[in-house]
Coordinates of C-alpha atoms in Angstrom, one line a residue:
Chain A
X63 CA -11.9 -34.5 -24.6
X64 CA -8.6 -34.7 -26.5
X65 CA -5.9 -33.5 -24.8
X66 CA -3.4 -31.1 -25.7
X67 CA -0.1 -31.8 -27.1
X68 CA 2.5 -30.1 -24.5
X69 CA 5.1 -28.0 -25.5
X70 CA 8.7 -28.9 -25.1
X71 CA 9.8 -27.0 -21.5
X72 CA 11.7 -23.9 -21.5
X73 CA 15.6 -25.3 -20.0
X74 CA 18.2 -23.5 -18.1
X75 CA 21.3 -24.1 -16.3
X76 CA 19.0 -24.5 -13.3
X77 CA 16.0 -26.7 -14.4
X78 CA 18.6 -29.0 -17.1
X79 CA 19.2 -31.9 -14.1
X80 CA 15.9 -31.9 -13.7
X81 CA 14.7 -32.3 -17.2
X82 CA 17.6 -34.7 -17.9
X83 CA 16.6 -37.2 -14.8
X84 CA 13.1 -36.9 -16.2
X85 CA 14.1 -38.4 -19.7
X86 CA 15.5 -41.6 -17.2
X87 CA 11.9 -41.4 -15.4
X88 CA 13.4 -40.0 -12.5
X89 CA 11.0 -37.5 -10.4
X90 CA 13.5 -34.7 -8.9
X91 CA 12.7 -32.1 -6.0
X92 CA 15.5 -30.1 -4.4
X93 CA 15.7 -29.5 -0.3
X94 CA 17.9 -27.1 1.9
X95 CA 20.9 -28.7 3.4
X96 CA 20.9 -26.1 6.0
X97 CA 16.6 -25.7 7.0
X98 CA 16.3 -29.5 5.6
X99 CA 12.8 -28.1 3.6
X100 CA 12.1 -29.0 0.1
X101 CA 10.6 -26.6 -1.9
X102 CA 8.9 -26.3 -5.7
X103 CA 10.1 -24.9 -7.9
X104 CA 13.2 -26.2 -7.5
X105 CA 16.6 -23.2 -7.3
X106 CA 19.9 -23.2 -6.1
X107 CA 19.2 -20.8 -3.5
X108 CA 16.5 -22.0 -0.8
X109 CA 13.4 -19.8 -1.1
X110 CA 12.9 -20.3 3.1
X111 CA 16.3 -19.4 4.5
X112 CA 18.9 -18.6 2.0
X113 CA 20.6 -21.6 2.3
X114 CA 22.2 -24.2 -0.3
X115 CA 20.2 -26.9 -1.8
X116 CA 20.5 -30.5 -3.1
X117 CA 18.6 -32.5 -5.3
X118 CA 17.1 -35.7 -4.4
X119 CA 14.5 -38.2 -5.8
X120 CA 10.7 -38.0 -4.6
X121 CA 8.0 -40.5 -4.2
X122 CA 5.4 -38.9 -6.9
X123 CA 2.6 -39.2 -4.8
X124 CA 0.5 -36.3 -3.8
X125 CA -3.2 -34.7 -3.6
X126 CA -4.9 -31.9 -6.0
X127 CA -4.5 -28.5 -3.8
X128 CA -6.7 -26.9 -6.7
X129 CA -7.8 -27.3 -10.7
X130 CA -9.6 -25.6 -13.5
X131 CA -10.5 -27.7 -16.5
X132 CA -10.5 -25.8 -19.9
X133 CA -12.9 -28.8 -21.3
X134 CA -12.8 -27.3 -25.3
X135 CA -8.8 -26.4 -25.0
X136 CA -8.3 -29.8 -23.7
X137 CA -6.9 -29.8 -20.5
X138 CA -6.9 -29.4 -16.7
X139 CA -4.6 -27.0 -15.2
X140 CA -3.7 -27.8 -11.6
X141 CA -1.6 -28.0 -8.2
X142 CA -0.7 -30.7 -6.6
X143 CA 0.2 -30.6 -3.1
X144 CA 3.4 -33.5 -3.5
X145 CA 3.9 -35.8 -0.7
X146 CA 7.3 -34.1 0.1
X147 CA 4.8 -30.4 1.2
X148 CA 5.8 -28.4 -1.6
X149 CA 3.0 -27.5 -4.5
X150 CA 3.5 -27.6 -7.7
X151 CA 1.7 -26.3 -10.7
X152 CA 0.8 -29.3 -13.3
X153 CA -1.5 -31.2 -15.2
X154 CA -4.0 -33.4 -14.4
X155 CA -3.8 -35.7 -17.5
X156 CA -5.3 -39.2 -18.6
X157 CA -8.4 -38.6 -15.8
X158 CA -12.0 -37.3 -17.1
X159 CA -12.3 -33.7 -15.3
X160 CA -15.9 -34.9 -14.1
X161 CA -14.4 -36.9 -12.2
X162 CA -11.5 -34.9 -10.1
X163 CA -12.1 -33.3 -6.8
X164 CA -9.6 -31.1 -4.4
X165 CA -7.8 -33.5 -1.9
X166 CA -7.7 -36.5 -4.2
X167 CA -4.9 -38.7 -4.3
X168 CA -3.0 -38.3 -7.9
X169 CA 0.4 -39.6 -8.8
X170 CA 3.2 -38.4 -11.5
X171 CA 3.2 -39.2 -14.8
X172 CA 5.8 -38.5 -17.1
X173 CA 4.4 -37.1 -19.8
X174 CA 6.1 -36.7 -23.7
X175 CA 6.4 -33.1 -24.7
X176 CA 7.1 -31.8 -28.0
X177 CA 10.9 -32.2 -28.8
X178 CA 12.3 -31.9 -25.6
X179 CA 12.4 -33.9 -22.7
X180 CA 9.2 -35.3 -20.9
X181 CA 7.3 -33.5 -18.1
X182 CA 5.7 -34.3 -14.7
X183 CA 1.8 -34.4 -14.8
X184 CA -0.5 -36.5 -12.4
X185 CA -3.1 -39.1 -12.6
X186 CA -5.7 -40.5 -10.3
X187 CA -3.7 -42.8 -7.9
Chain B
X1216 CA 7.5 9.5 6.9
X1217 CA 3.7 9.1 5.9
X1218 CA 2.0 10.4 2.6
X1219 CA -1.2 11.2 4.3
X1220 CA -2.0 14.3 2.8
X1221 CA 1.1 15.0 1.1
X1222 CA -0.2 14.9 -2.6
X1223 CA -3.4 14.8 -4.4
X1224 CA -5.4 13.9 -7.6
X1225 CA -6.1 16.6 -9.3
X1226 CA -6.7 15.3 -12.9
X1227 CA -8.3 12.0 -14.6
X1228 CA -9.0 11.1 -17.7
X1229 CA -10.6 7.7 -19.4
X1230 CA -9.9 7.7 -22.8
X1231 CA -13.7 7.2 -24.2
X1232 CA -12.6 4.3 -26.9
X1233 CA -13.1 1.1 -26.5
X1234 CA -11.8 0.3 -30.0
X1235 CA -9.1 2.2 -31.6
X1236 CA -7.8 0.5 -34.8
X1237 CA -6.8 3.9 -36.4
X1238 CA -4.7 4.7 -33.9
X1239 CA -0.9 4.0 -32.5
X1240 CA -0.4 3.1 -28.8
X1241 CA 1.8 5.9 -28.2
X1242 CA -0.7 8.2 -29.4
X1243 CA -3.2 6.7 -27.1
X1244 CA -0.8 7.6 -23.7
X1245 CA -0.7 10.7 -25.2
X1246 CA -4.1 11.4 -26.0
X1247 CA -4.8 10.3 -22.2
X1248 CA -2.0 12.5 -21.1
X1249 CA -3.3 15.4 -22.7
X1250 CA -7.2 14.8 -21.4
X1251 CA -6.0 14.7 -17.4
X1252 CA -4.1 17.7 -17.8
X1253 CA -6.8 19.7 -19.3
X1254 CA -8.9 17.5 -16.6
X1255 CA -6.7 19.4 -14.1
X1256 CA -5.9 22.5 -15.5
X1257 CA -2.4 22.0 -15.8
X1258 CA -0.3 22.4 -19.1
X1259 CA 2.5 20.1 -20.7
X1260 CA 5.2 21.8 -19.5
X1261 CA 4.1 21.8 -15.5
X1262 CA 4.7 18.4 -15.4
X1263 CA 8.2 17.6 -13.8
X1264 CA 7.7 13.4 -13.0
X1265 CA 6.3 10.4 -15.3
X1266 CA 5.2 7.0 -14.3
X1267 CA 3.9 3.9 -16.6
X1268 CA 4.4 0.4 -16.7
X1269 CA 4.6 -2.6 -18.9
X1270 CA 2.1 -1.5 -21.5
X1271 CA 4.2 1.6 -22.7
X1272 CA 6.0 1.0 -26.1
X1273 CA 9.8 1.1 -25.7
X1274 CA 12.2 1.0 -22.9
X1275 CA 10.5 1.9 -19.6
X1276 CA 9.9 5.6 -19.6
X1277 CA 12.3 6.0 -22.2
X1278 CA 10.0 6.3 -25.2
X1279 CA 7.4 8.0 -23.6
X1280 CA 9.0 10.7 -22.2
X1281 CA 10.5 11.5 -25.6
X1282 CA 7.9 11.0 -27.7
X1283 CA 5.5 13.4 -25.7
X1284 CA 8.9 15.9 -25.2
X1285 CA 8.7 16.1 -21.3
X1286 CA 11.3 17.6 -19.4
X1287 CA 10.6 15.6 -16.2
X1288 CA 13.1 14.8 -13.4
X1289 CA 11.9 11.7 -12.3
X1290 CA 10.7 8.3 -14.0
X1291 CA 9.3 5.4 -12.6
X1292 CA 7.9 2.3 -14.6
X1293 CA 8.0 -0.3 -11.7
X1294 CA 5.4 -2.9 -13.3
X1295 CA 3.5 -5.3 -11.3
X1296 CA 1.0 -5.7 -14.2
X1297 CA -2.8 -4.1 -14.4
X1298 CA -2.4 -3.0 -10.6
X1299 CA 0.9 -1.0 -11.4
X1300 CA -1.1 2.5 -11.8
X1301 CA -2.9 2.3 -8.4
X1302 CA 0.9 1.6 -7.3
X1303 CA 2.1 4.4 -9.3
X1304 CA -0.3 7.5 -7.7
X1305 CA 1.4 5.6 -3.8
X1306 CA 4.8 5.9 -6.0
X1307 CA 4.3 9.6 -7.1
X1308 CA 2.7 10.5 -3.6
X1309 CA 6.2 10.0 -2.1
X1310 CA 8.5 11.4 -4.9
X1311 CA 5.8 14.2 -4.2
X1312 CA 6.3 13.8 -0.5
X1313 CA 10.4 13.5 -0.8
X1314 CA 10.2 16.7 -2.9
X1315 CA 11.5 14.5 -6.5
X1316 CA 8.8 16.1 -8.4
X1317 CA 5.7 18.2 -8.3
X1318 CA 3.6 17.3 -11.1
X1319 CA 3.4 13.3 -11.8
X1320 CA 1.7 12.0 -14.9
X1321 CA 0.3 8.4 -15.1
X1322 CA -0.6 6.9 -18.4
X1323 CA -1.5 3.8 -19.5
X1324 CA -2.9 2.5 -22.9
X1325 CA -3.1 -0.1 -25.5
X1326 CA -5.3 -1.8 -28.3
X1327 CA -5.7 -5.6 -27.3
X1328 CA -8.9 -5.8 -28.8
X1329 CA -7.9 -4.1 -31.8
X1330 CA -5.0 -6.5 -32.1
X1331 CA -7.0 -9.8 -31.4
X1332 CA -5.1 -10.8 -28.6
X1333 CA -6.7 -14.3 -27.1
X1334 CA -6.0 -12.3 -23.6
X1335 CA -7.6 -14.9 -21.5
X1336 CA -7.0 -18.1 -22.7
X1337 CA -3.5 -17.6 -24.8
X1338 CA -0.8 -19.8 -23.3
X1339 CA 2.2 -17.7 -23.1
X1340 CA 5.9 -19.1 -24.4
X1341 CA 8.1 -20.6 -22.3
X1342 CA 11.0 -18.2 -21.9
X1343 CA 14.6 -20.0 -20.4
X1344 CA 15.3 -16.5 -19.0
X1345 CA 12.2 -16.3 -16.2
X1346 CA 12.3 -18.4 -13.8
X1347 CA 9.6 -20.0 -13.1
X1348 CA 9.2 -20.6 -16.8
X1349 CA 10.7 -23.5 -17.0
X1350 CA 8.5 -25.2 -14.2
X1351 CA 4.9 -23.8 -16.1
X1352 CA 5.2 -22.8 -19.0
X1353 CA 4.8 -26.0 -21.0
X1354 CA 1.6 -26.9 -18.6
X1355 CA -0.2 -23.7 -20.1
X1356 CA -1.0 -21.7 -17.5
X1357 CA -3.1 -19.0 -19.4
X1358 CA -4.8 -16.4 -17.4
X1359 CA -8.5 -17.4 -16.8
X1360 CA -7.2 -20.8 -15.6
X1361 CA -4.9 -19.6 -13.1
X1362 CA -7.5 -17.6 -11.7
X1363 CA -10.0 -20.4 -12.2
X1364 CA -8.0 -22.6 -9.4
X1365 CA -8.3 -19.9 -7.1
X1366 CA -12.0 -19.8 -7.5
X1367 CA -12.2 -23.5 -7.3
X1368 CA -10.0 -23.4 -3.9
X1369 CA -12.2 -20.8 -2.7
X1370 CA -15.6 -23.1 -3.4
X1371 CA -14.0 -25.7 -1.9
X1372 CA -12.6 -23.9 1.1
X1373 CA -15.4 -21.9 1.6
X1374 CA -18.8 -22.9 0.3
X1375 CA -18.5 -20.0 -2.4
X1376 CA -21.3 -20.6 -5.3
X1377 CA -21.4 -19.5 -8.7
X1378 CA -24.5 -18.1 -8.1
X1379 CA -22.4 -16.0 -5.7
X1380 CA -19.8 -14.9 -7.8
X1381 CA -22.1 -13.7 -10.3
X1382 CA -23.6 -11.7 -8.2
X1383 CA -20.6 -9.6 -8.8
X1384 CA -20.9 -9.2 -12.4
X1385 CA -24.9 -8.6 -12.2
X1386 CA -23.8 -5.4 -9.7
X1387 CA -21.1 -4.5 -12.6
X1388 CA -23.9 -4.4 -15.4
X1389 CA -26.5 -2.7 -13.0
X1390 CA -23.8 0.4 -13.4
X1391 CA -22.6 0.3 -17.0
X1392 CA -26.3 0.5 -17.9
X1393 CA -25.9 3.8 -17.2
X1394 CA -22.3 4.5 -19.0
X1395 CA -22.5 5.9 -22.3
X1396 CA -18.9 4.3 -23.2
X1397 CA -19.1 1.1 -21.6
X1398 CA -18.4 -1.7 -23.5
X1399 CA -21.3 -3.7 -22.6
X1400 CA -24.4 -2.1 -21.6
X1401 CA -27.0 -4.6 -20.9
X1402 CA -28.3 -5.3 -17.2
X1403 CA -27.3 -9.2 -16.6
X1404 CA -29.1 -12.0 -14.4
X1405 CA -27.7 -14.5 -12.5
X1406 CA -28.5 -16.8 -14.7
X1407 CA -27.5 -15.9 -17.5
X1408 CA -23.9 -15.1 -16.0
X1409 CA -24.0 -19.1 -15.1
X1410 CA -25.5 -19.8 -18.9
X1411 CA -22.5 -18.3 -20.4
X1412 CA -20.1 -20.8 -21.7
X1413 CA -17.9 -22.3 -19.2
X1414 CA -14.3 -21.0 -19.9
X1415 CA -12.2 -22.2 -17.5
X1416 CA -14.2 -23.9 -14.3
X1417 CA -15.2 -22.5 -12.2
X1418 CA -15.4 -19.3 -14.1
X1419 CA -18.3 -18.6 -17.0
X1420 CA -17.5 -16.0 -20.0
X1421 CA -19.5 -13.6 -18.1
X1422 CA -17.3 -14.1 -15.0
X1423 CA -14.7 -12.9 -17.1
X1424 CA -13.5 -9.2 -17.4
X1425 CA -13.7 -7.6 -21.5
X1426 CA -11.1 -7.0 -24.0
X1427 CA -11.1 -3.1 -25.1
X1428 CA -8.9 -0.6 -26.5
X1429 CA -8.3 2.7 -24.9
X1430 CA -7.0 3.9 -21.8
X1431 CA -6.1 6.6 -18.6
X1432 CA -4.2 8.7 -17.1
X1433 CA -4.0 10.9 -14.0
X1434 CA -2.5 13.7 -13.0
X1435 CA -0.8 14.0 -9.0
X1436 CA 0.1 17.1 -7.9
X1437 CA 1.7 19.0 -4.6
X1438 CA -0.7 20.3 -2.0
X1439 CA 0.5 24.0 -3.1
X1440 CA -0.4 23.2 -6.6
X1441 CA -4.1 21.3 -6.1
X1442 CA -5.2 24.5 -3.6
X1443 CA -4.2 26.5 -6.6
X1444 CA -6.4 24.5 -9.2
X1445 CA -10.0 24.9 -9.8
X1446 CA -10.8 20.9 -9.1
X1447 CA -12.1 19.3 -6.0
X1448 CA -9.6 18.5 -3.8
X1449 CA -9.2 15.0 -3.7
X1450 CA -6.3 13.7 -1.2
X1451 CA -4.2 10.4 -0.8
X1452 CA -4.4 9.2 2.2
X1453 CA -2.8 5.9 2.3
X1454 CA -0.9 3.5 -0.2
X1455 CA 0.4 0.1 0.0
X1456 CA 1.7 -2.7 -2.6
X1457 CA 2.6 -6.4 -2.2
X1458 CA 3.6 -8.3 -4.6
X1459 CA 2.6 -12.4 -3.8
X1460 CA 3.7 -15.7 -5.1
X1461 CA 3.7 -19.1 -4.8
X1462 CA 5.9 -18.9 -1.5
X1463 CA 8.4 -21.9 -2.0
X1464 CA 5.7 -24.2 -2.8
X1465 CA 3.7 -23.5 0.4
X1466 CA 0.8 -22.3 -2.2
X1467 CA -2.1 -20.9 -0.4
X1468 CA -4.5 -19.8 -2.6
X1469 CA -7.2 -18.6 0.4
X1470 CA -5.9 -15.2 0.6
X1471 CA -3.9 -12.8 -2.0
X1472 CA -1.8 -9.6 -1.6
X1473 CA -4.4 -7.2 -0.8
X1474 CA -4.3 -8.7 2.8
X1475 CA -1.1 -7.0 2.7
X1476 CA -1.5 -3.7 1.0
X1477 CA -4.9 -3.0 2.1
X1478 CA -4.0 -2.6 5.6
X1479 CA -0.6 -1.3 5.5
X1480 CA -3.1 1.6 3.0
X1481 CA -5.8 1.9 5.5
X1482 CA -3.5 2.4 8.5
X1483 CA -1.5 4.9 6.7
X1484 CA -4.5 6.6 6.0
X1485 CA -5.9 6.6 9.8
X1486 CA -9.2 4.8 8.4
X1487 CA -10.9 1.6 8.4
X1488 CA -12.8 -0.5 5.5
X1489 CA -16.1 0.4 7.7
X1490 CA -15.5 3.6 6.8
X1491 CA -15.0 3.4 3.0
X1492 CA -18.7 5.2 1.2
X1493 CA -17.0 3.9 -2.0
X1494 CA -15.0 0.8 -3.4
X1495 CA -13.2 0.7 -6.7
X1496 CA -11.7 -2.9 -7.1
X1497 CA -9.9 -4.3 -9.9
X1498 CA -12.7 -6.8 -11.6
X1499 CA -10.9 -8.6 -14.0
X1500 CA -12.6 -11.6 -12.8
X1501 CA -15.6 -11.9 -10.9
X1502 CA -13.3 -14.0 -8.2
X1503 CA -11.0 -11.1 -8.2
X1504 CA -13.5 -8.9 -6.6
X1505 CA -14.6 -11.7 -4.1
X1506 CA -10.7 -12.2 -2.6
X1507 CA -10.3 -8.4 -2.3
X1508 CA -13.4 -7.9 -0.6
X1509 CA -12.5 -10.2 2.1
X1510 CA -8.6 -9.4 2.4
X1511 CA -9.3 -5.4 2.6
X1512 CA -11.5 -6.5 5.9
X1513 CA -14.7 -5.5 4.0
X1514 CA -16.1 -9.3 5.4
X1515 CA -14.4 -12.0 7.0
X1516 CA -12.6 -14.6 5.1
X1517 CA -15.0 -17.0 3.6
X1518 CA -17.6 -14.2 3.7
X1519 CA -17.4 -12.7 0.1
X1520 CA -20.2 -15.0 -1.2
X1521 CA -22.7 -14.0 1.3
X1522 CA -21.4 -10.3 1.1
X1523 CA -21.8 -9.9 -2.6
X1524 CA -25.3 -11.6 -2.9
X1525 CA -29.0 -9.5 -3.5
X1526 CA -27.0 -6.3 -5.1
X1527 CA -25.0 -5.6 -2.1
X1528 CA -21.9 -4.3 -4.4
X1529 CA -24.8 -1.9 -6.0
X1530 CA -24.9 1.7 -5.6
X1531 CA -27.9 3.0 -4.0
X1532 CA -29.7 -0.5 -2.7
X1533 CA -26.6 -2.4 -1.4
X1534 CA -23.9 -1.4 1.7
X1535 CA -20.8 -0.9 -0.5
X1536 CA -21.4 0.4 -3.7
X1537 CA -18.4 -0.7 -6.0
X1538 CA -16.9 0.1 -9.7
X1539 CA -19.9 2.3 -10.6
X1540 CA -18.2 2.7 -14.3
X1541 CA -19.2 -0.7 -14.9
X1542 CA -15.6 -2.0 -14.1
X1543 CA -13.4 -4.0 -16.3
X1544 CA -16.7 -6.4 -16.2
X1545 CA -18.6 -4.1 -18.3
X1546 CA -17.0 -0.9 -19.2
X1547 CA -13.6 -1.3 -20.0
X1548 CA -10.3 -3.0 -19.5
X1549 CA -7.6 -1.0 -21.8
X1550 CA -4.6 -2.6 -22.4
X1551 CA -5.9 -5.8 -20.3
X1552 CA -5.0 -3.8 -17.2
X1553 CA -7.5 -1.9 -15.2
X1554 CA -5.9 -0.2 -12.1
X1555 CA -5.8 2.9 -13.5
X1556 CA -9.6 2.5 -13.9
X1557 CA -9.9 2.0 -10.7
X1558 CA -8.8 5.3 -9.6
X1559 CA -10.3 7.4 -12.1
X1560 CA -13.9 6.2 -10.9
X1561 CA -12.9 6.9 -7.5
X1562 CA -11.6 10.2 -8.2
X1563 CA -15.2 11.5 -9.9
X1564 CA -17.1 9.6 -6.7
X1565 CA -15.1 11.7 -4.5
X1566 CA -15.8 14.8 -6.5
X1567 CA -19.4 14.1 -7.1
X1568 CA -19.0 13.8 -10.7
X1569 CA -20.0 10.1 -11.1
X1570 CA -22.8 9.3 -13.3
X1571 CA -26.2 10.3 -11.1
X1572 CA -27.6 7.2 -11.1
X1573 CA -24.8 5.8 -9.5
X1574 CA -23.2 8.6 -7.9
X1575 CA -23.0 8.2 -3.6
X1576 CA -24.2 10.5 -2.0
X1577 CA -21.9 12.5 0.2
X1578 CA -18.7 10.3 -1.1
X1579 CA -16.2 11.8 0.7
X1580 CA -13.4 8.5 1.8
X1581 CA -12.9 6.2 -1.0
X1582 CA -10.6 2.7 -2.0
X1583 CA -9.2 1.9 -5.0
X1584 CA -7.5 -1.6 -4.9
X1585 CA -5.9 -3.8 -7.5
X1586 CA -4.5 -7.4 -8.8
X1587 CA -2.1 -7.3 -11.2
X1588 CA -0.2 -10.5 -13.0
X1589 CA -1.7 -13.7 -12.3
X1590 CA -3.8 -13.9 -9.0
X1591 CA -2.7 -17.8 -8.8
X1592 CA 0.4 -17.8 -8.9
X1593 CA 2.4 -14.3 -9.2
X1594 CA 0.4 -10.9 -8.9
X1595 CA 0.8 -7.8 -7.4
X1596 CA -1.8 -5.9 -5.1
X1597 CA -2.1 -2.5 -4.7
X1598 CA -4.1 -0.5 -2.8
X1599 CA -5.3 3.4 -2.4
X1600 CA -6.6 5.4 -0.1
X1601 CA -8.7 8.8 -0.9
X1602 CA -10.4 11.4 0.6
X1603 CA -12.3 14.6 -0.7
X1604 CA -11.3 17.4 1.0

């Protein structure tokens, strides 16, 4: 199938050092300094205990939690489960949807978006 | 406090279009509003509360309220999507109950299908301001993929089938054969729910809920006032809501918010799902209808394929006859939001004015449950509790 072309991401004050370490290829998560739990999507404010959180670099590894292929829209909708625990939603890009199956290994890829800065899908590891 | 018995439905109305080109949105909540008080026997001017949610034009109740001249003296437009107006007769149970208001209206309306909107498969705008926008947007979560990954977790999980699943919509057509407004008519197989084009997999076109014009509203009243109408009496019993989302990234898509707000509901009410002669439950996908099932307790998690199979969801040959209208499957889905729906079918099961073919016999304990918003990532459940009295 031929995949979508992705929008440019919405940006906030929140999300900008995120999108701005992804244009240097950098995959960020953020984690509690108090609970010591990363979390997705990343906020200033930890979704588990209220605490204050930090960013910090992660490995880009994870398994599919769940997908759904639109096969004539051209693309595959998805969570990943990331090596750090949190899920995030993504998608599955460069891999023929036949092929994908929940609990496979997938890693990032840095996708271009339209104008704006790139964004994290995954591929078959 | 409980609202066990402390208000009741005393007037429903479905709007009977399912395609309304010729007419404004506004007139449609109007139109609605004016059907369930004449349902009821109540006139404009008894009404003293007003509730709606996201698919009235203008600002909250704002517009409304003005535009149909109500003197009400209290609002409430708390949306949590297409569940909001099973929310909203819990809502105006205890404004009832706290002694706000006497006479709620509910109304809900709108013309998707009239305006062409791609409801299912439209990827919204990111928007800076919302903030998990800036995480999804861009990766096009539409609506019949989001729910598709929860059926595909659920298969996986589970051992869920298609064949399964459509089971569901073959028990929604099995009813709308017999409504004279539903959208689609026609009796469906199995297998021609699972030779429907795939949309977003798991999920066929005819796992998919319609598009119509039209809408609802209902009318909840003070025990004082129902006694005084000519109506059956039809009580709430129990009301719950929880909203669900992707819980800091510890996403589990095995279970949604009705495992909340159905039992908070049927503990308020002093009932159990064993006891339920009649289920309404929001069908905006076939998968919708499965998760509900098993988070209300009607089976055990894991169980909603085996429970749905060989008509079970069909009034008079299965165990829990459910969305006898024809649901949002078949009948209709106004304004892409089908709580209100929900409650209005319950309402005529529990006063025996259901279509005969489909009507339970002796209905006298009813649900009506719901899944606004996105059932894969942020929705809101709802759930109600009813009794004829």
């Amino acid at each position: 199938m031929s995949e979508r072309k992705i929008t440019a991401p919405a940006n906030n004050p929140e999300s900008e050092p995120f999108y701005k370490a992804a244009e240097e290829g950098k995959f960020l998560i953020r984690r509690c300094t108090a609970c010591k739990k990363a979390h997705w999507y990343p906020r200033a404010v930890c979704p588990f205990c209220f605490g204050e959180t930090a960013w910090e670099e992660a490995s880009g590894k994870g398994v599919i939690y769940s997908y759904s292929p639109m096969r004539r829209a051209g693309y595959t909708l998805a969570y990943v489960t990331l090596a750090e625990g949190p899920t995030m939603m993504t998608n599955i890009v460069d891999t023929d949807p036949d092929s994908l199956s929940i609990g496979q290994a997938v890693k990032l890829k840095f996708v271009p978006t339209d104008g704006g800065p790139p964004v994290p899908c995954f591929t078959a590891a | 406090m409980s609202i066990n018995g402390k208000a009741y439905i005393a007037g429903a109305y479905e709007h009977p279009t399912r395609k309304a080109p010729d007419k404004s949105v506004a007139q449609l909540h109007a139109e609605c509003a004016v059907g369930a008080l004449a349902d009821a026997g109540l006139r404009k001017d008894d009404v003293d509360g007003y509730f709606c949610a996201g698919d009235a034009p203008g600002m909250g109740p704002l517009s409304m309220v003005d535009y149909m001249n109500l003197r009400v003296k209290h609002v409430d437009s708390t949306d949590i999507g297409g569940s909001s107006y099973i929310m909203a007769v819990g809502h105006a149970a205890e404004a009832i109950a706290a002694g706000k208001c006497s006479v709620a209206l509910i109304t809900l309306s709108g013309r998707p299908r009239s305006e062409g909107v791609q409801t299912g498969t439209a990827a919204r705008p990111g928007n800076p301001q919302i903030a998990d926008s800036p995480w999804e947007s861009h990766f096009a979560p539409v609506t019949t993929n989001v729910y598709g990954m929860v059926a595909k977790r659920h298969m996986h999980q589970f051992g869920t089938t298609s064949e399964q699943l459509a089971w569901i919509k073959v028990a929604a057509s099995h009813h709308a054969q017999w409504n004279e407004h539903a959208m689609l008519r026609n009796v469906v197989t199995v297998q021609e729910v699972l030779d429907s084009p795939m949309v977003s997999d798991p999920l066929h076109r005819l796992d998919c809920c319609i598009i119509s014009d039209g809408g609802g509203a209902l009318v909840v009243v003070k025990p004082e006032i129902a006694r005084q109408l000519k109506r059956p009496l039809v009580k709430i019993m129990g009301a719950a809501e929880a909203p669900k989302g992707q819980m800091g990234g510890d996403v589990d898509l095995s279970y949604c918010g009705a495992a909340w707000s159905g039992p908070a509901a049927f503990a308020e009410a002093g009932v159990k799902p064993a006891d339920m002669k009649y289920a309404s439950i929001y069908d905006s996908f076939t998968i919708t209808v499965l998760m509900q099932l098993e988070d209300l307790g009607f089976c055990a998690k894991g169980e909603g394929g085996r429970f749905v199979m060989d008509g079970n969801l069909i009034s008079g040959v299965g165990k829990l006859p459910f969305n006898t209208d024809g649901g949002g499957l078949c009948n209709n889905h106004p304004a892409n939001r089908g709580g209100i729906t929900k409650v209005i079918e319950a309402v005529r099961q529990l006063r025996g004015e259901a279509h005969p073919k489909v009507q339970v016999p002796n209905c006298d304990l009813a649900v009506a449950t719901g899944i606004g918003g996105l059932l894969g990532s942020r929705h809101g459940a709802a759930t109600v509790v009813l009794g004829r009295e």
